[in-house]
Amino acid sequence: MIELRNVTRRFGDTVAVDRVNLTIETGEVCVLVGSSGCGKSTTLRMINHLLPHSAGEILVDGEDTTAMNPQQLRLNMGYVIQGTGLFPHWTVARNIAMVPRLLKWPRQRIDARVDELMKLLDLDPATHAHKYPQQLSGGQAQRVGVARALAADPNILLMDEPFGAVDAITRENLQLEMLRIQRQVRKTTVFVTHDIDEALKLASRIAVMDQGRIIQHDTPENILRRPASDFVESLVGKQDRGLKLMSLRPVRDLMTPHGSPKPSRPGADVLREDDNLRLALSVMLWQDLPQVAVFNARGEETGVITRERIIQEGA
Ligand SMILES: Nc1ncnc2c1ncn2[C@@H]1O[C@H](COP(=O)(O)OP(=O)(O)OP(=O)(O)O)[C@@H](O)[C@H]1O
């Protein structure tokens, strides 16, 4: 658990972060969102003591971070930044192995960990381990950055606009991968973005910041349904809130299940139980269908979902 109590950071006369109170529970993904210059990165960097705070307290699992050795603290927190920060003259494998090497893990354990992480991040070790960062695509480099942050299995992951520098499709893939990895490894994560859609997709809870302060800290659903101020309302967008709410709910919530699953038919599984309602509606509108079959991860048909029910209950 991470706790910020009345945390302030000044740069000369500028108050970058102003008496912030924030609790991030173990295993949750807290997304800091807000416009440029509102203090997101400064807040993140104070957590791993890259920047000292001017006032207040930061506690990790109940312990005040100022009492901890800063180097030790940083080794226990994975840190991913935009543009990756990979060392250009080191191979992918060496970049990922950076922290385990600093921690003096035995060679075999490091090699096994690099291999495991590359597979987790969908990077084939045989193809990519010995490449240099400039030989990778932006999305691959970003994956290596995430693998490096996870290498020593830290409890906490700090991510500062990690997908900001890649194209929209790669960004969407990286977001989906992050959700998949988070289901597997469950790190306490603080993620900075200025993209509200990214925040809604990834967060367990969102902290909306403005001028160094936290304006609202709540679940994506509550941020959409009950924005605390005009600022939050304008950030989430008034007009398409209904569709955004639909993207937070899985098809599973509103489908009508069959008594027992029907056997899989290759190519038929257009819509999965864990796809979101917005996608389901889009499929039906595009194909002009009143309802569509729903499939589980094994490709078995488990039920149907109707256009009418999504429109009535989806948002
Ligand atoms: N090293 C620094 N020296 C002086 N002022 C700084 C420094 N770092 C940040 N600031 C100021 O603190 C405020 C908050 O900056 P911060 O980088 O935390 O914002 P941000 O929300 O992460 O913005 P962005 O989305 O543009 O990265 C800004 O006014 C910025 O100019």
Coordinates of C-alpha atoms and ligand atoms in Angstrom, one line a residue:
M1 CA 0.0 0.0 0.0
I2 CA 1.2 3.5 -0.8
E3 CA -0.1 6.5 1.2
L4 CA 0.5 10.2 0.5
R5 CA -0.4 12.4 3.4
N6 CA -0.6 16.1 2.7
V7 CA 2.3 15.9 0.3
T8 CA 3.6 19.1 -1.2
R9 CA 6.4 19.8 -3.7
R10 CA 7.6 23.3 -4.5
F11 CA 10.0 24.3 -7.2
G12 CA 11.0 27.8 -6.2
D13 CA 7.8 29.8 -6.1
T14 CA 5.9 27.1 -8.1
V15 CA 3.7 24.7 -6.1
A16 CA 3.8 21.7 -8.4
V17 CA 2.0 19.4 -5.9
D18 CA -0.2 20.9 -3.3
R19 CA -1.2 19.0 -0.1
V20 CA -2.1 15.8 -1.9
N21 CA -3.7 13.0 0.1
L22 CA -3.9 9.6 -1.8
T23 CA -4.1 6.0 -0.7
I24 CA -3.3 3.3 -3.3
E25 CA -4.3 -0.1 -2.0
T26 CA -2.1 -3.2 -2.6
G27 CA -2.7 -4.7 -6.1
E28 CA -4.7 -1.8 -7.5
V29 CA -3.9 0.3 -10.5
C30 CA -4.2 4.0 -9.7
V31 CA -4.2 6.2 -12.7
L32 CA -3.2 9.9 -12.3
V33 CA -4.9 11.9 -15.0
G34 CA -5.1 15.6 -15.7
S35 CA -3.9 18.3 -18.1
S36 CA -0.3 19.1 -18.8
G37 CA 1.6 20.6 -15.9
C38 CA -0.9 19.6 -13.2
G39 CA 1.7 17.7 -11.2
K40 CA 1.2 14.1 -12.2
S41 CA 4.9 13.2 -12.9
T42 CA 6.1 15.1 -9.9
T43 CA 3.7 13.1 -7.7
L44 CA 4.9 9.8 -9.3
R45 CA 8.6 10.8 -8.9
M46 CA 8.2 11.6 -5.2
I47 CA 6.9 8.1 -4.6
N48 CA 10.3 6.5 -5.5
H49 CA 12.2 9.5 -4.2
L50 CA 13.6 10.6 -7.5
L51 CA 12.3 13.9 -6.2
P52 CA 12.1 14.6 -2.5
H53 CA 8.9 16.1 -1.2
S54 CA 8.9 19.5 0.3
A55 CA 6.3 18.7 3.0
G56 CA 4.0 15.9 4.1
E57 CA 4.6 12.1 4.3
I58 CA 4.9 9.3 1.9
L59 CA 4.4 5.8 3.3
V60 CA 5.0 2.4 1.6
D61 CA 3.4 -0.5 3.5
G62 CA 3.2 1.8 6.6
E63 CA 6.9 2.9 6.5
D64 CA 7.9 6.5 5.9
T65 CA 10.0 6.6 2.7
T66 CA 12.3 9.3 4.0
A67 CA 13.6 6.7 6.5
M68 CA 14.4 4.2 3.7
N69 CA 17.6 4.0 1.7
P70 CA 16.6 5.7 -1.6
Q71 CA 18.5 3.3 -3.8
Q72 CA 16.9 0.3 -2.0
L73 CA 13.5 2.0 -2.4
R74 CA 14.0 2.4 -6.1
L75 CA 15.2 -1.2 -6.6
N76 CA 11.9 -2.3 -5.0
M77 CA 9.8 -0.2 -7.4
G78 CA 9.7 -0.8 -11.2
Y79 CA 9.7 2.4 -13.1
V80 CA 8.7 2.8 -16.8
I81 CA 8.9 6.1 -18.6
Q82 CA 7.8 7.4 -22.0
G83 CA 10.4 6.6 -24.7
T84 CA 11.6 3.7 -22.5
G85 CA 14.9 5.1 -21.2
L86 CA 16.6 1.9 -22.4
F87 CA 20.4 1.9 -22.6
P88 CA 21.1 2.1 -26.3
H89 CA 24.5 0.3 -26.1
W90 CA 23.1 -2.6 -24.1
T91 CA 21.2 -5.5 -25.7
V92 CA 17.5 -6.2 -24.8
A93 CA 18.5 -9.0 -22.5
R94 CA 21.1 -6.9 -20.7
N95 CA 18.6 -4.0 -20.3
I96 CA 16.0 -6.3 -18.8
A97 CA 18.7 -7.8 -16.5
M98 CA 19.8 -4.5 -15.2
V99 CA 18.2 -4.6 -11.7
P100 CA 18.8 -8.4 -11.1
R101 CA 22.4 -7.7 -11.9
L102 CA 22.6 -4.9 -9.5
L103 CA 21.0 -7.2 -6.9
K104 CA 23.8 -9.7 -7.7
W105 CA 21.4 -12.6 -8.7
P106 CA 23.3 -15.7 -9.9
R107 CA 23.7 -15.8 -13.7
Q108 CA 21.4 -18.7 -14.3
R109 CA 18.5 -17.1 -12.4
I110 CA 19.0 -13.9 -14.4
D111 CA 18.9 -15.7 -17.7
A112 CA 15.8 -17.7 -16.7
R113 CA 14.1 -14.4 -15.6
V114 CA 14.9 -12.6 -18.8
D115 CA 13.5 -15.5 -20.8
E116 CA 10.4 -15.6 -18.7
L117 CA 9.7 -11.9 -18.9
M118 CA 10.3 -11.7 -22.7
K119 CA 7.7 -14.5 -23.1
L120 CA 5.3 -12.7 -20.8
L121 CA 5.6 -9.5 -22.8
D122 CA 5.2 -11.5 -26.1
L123 CA 8.7 -10.9 -27.3
D124 CA 10.4 -14.0 -28.7
P125 CA 13.7 -14.4 -26.8
A126 CA 15.5 -16.1 -29.8
T127 CA 14.6 -13.2 -32.1
H128 CA 15.0 -10.2 -29.8
A129 CA 17.2 -11.0 -26.8
H130 CA 20.4 -9.9 -28.6
K131 CA 19.1 -6.9 -30.4
Y132 CA 19.9 -3.4 -29.5
P133 CA 17.1 -0.9 -28.6
Q134 CA 17.4 1.0 -31.9
Q135 CA 16.6 -2.3 -33.8
L136 CA 13.2 -2.6 -32.1
S137 CA 9.9 -1.0 -33.1
G138 CA 8.4 1.6 -30.6
G139 CA 6.0 -0.9 -29.3
Q140 CA 8.6 -3.6 -28.8
A141 CA 10.9 -1.1 -27.0
Q142 CA 8.1 -0.1 -24.7
R143 CA 7.5 -3.8 -23.9
V144 CA 11.2 -4.2 -23.1
G145 CA 10.8 -1.2 -20.8
V146 CA 8.0 -2.9 -18.9
A147 CA 9.9 -6.2 -18.8
R148 CA 12.9 -4.3 -17.3
A149 CA 10.6 -2.7 -14.6
L150 CA 9.2 -6.1 -13.7
A151 CA 12.6 -7.9 -13.7
A152 CA 13.3 -8.1 -9.9
D153 CA 9.6 -8.7 -9.2
P154 CA 9.0 -5.4 -7.4
N155 CA 5.7 -5.0 -5.4
I156 CA 5.2 -1.6 -6.9
L157 CA 5.2 -0.4 -10.5
L158 CA 5.4 3.3 -11.4
M159 CA 4.5 4.1 -15.0
D160 CA 4.9 7.7 -16.4
E161 CA 3.1 8.0 -19.8
P162 CA 4.6 4.7 -20.8
F163 CA 2.6 4.4 -24.0
G164 CA 2.6 8.1 -24.9
A165 CA 5.1 7.8 -27.8
V166 CA 3.6 5.0 -29.8
D167 CA 0.9 4.9 -32.5
A168 CA -2.8 4.4 -31.6
I169 CA -2.9 0.7 -32.6
T170 CA 0.3 -0.2 -30.8
R171 CA -0.9 1.8 -27.8
E172 CA -4.2 -0.2 -27.7
N173 CA -2.3 -3.5 -27.9
L174 CA 0.1 -2.4 -25.1
Q175 CA -2.9 -1.4 -22.9
L176 CA -4.5 -4.8 -23.5
E177 CA -1.2 -6.5 -22.7
M178 CA -0.9 -4.5 -19.5
L179 CA -4.4 -5.6 -18.4
R180 CA -3.5 -9.2 -19.1
I181 CA -0.2 -9.0 -17.3
Q182 CA -1.8 -7.2 -14.4
R183 CA -4.3 -10.1 -14.0
Q184 CA -1.3 -12.5 -13.8
V185 CA 1.2 -10.5 -11.6
R186 CA -1.0 -8.0 -9.7
K187 CA 1.4 -5.2 -8.9
T188 CA 0.4 -2.1 -7.0
T189 CA 0.6 0.3 -9.9
V190 CA 0.6 4.1 -10.3
F191 CA 0.2 5.1 -13.9
V192 CA 0.4 8.6 -15.3
T193 CA -1.5 9.7 -18.4
H194 CA -3.2 12.7 -19.8
D195 CA -5.5 10.4 -21.9
I196 CA -8.8 9.9 -20.0
D197 CA -9.7 6.9 -22.2
E198 CA -6.5 5.2 -21.2
A199 CA -7.3 6.0 -17.6
L200 CA -10.8 4.6 -17.8
K201 CA -9.5 1.4 -19.5
L202 CA -6.7 0.6 -17.1
A203 CA -7.6 2.0 -13.7
S204 CA -9.1 0.4 -10.6
R205 CA -9.3 4.0 -9.4
I206 CA -8.6 7.3 -11.1
A207 CA -7.1 10.3 -9.4
V208 CA -8.0 13.4 -11.4
M209 CA -5.5 16.2 -10.8
D210 CA -5.7 20.0 -11.5
Q211 CA -3.1 22.6 -10.5
G212 CA -1.3 20.3 -8.1
R213 CA -4.3 19.1 -6.3
I214 CA -6.5 15.9 -6.5
I215 CA -10.0 16.9 -7.5
Q216 CA -11.5 13.4 -7.4
H217 CA -10.3 10.0 -6.6
D218 CA -12.8 7.3 -7.5
T219 CA -13.6 4.3 -9.6
P220 CA -13.9 4.8 -13.4
E221 CA -17.6 4.2 -13.2
N222 CA -18.1 6.9 -10.5
I223 CA -15.9 9.4 -12.3
L224 CA -18.2 9.0 -15.3
R225 CA -21.5 8.9 -13.4
R226 CA -20.7 11.4 -10.7
P227 CA -18.0 13.8 -11.8
A228 CA -17.1 15.9 -8.7
S229 CA -16.8 19.2 -10.6
D230 CA -17.2 20.9 -14.0
F231 CA -13.5 20.3 -14.6
V232 CA -13.9 16.5 -14.2
E233 CA -17.0 16.5 -16.3
S234 CA -15.3 18.3 -19.1
L235 CA -12.3 15.9 -18.8
V236 CA -14.4 12.8 -19.2
G237 CA -16.5 14.4 -22.0
K238 CA -20.2 15.1 -21.4
Q239 CA -21.6 13.8 -24.7
D240 CA -20.1 10.3 -25.0
R241 CA -20.3 9.3 -21.4
G242 CA -23.0 6.6 -22.2
L243 CA -20.6 4.9 -24.6
K244 CA -17.7 5.2 -22.2
L245 CA -19.8 3.5 -19.5
M246 CA -20.6 0.7 -21.9
S247 CA -16.8 0.2 -22.5
L248 CA -16.4 -0.5 -18.8
R249 CA -18.8 -3.4 -18.6
P250 CA -18.2 -6.9 -20.1
V251 CA -20.8 -8.6 -22.3
R252 CA -21.0 -11.3 -19.6
D253 CA -23.0 -8.9 -17.5
L254 CA -26.0 -8.6 -19.8
M255 CA -25.9 -11.8 -21.9
T256 CA -28.6 -14.4 -21.7
P257 CA -26.7 -17.7 -21.1
H258 CA -27.6 -21.0 -22.8
G259 CA -28.4 -23.9 -20.5
S260 CA -25.1 -25.5 -21.5
P261 CA -22.4 -24.3 -23.9
K262 CA -22.5 -25.3 -27.6
P263 CA -19.4 -26.8 -29.1
S264 CA -16.9 -24.5 -30.7
R265 CA -17.0 -23.6 -34.4
P266 CA -13.8 -22.2 -35.8
G267 CA -14.1 -18.6 -36.9
A268 CA -17.6 -18.1 -35.4
D269 CA -16.5 -16.5 -32.1
V270 CA -16.8 -12.9 -33.1
L271 CA -17.8 -11.7 -29.6
R272 CA -16.4 -13.0 -26.3
E273 CA -17.9 -12.9 -22.8
D274 CA -15.1 -10.5 -21.7
D275 CA -15.4 -8.1 -24.6
N276 CA -17.2 -4.9 -23.6
L277 CA -20.8 -3.8 -24.3
R278 CA -19.7 -1.0 -26.5
L279 CA -17.9 -3.4 -28.9
A280 CA -21.0 -5.7 -28.8
L281 CA -23.3 -2.8 -29.8
S282 CA -20.9 -1.8 -32.5
V283 CA -20.8 -5.3 -34.0
M284 CA -24.6 -5.5 -34.1
L285 CA -25.0 -2.0 -35.6
W286 CA -22.4 -2.7 -38.2
Q287 CA -23.9 -6.1 -39.1
D288 CA -27.5 -4.9 -38.6
L289 CA -28.3 -7.7 -36.2
P290 CA -30.8 -7.5 -33.3
Q291 CA -28.7 -10.0 -31.3
V292 CA -25.4 -11.8 -31.5
A293 CA -23.9 -15.0 -30.1
V294 CA -21.4 -14.9 -27.3
F295 CA -18.4 -17.2 -26.9
N296 CA -16.1 -18.2 -24.0
A297 CA -12.3 -18.4 -24.1
R298 CA -12.5 -22.0 -25.3
G299 CA -14.5 -20.9 -28.3
E300 CA -17.8 -22.5 -27.1
E301 CA -21.0 -20.5 -27.6
T302 CA -22.3 -19.7 -24.1
G303 CA -25.2 -17.4 -24.8
V304 CA -26.6 -14.4 -26.7
I305 CA -26.7 -10.7 -26.2
T306 CA -29.4 -8.4 -27.7
R307 CA -29.1 -4.8 -28.9
E308 CA -32.3 -3.9 -27.0
R309 CA -30.8 -5.0 -23.6
I310 CA -27.6 -3.1 -24.2
I311 CA -29.5 0.1 -25.0
Q312 CA -31.8 -0.3 -22.0
E313 CA -29.3 -1.3 -19.4
G314 CA -25.8 -0.8 -20.8
A315 CA -25.0 2.7 -19.4
Ligands
LIG1 N1 12.5 20.4 -12.2 C1 11.6 21.3 -12.2 N2 11.9 22.6 -12.0 C2 11.0 23.6 -12.0 N3 9.6 23.4 -12.2 C3 9.3 22.1 -12.4 C4 10.2 21.0 -12.5 N4 9.5 19.9 -12.7 C5 8.2 20.3 -12.8 N5 8.0 21.6 -12.6 C6 6.8 22.3 -12.7 O1 5.8 21.7 -11.8 C7 4.6 21.6 -12.4 C8 4.1 20.2 -12.5 O2 4.9 19.5 -13.5 P1 4.7 18.0 -13.8 O3 5.8 17.6 -14.7 O4 4.5 17.2 -12.5 O5 3.3 18.0 -14.6 P2 2.6 16.8 -15.4 O6 1.1 16.9 -14.9 O7 3.3 15.6 -15.2 O8 2.7 17.4 -16.9 P3 2.8 16.7 -18.3 O9 1.6 15.9 -18.5 O10 3.0 17.8 -19.2 O11 4.1 15.8 -18.2 C9 4.7 22.4 -13.7 O12 4.3 23.7 -13.5 C10 6.1 22.3 -14.1 O13 6.5 23.4 -14.8

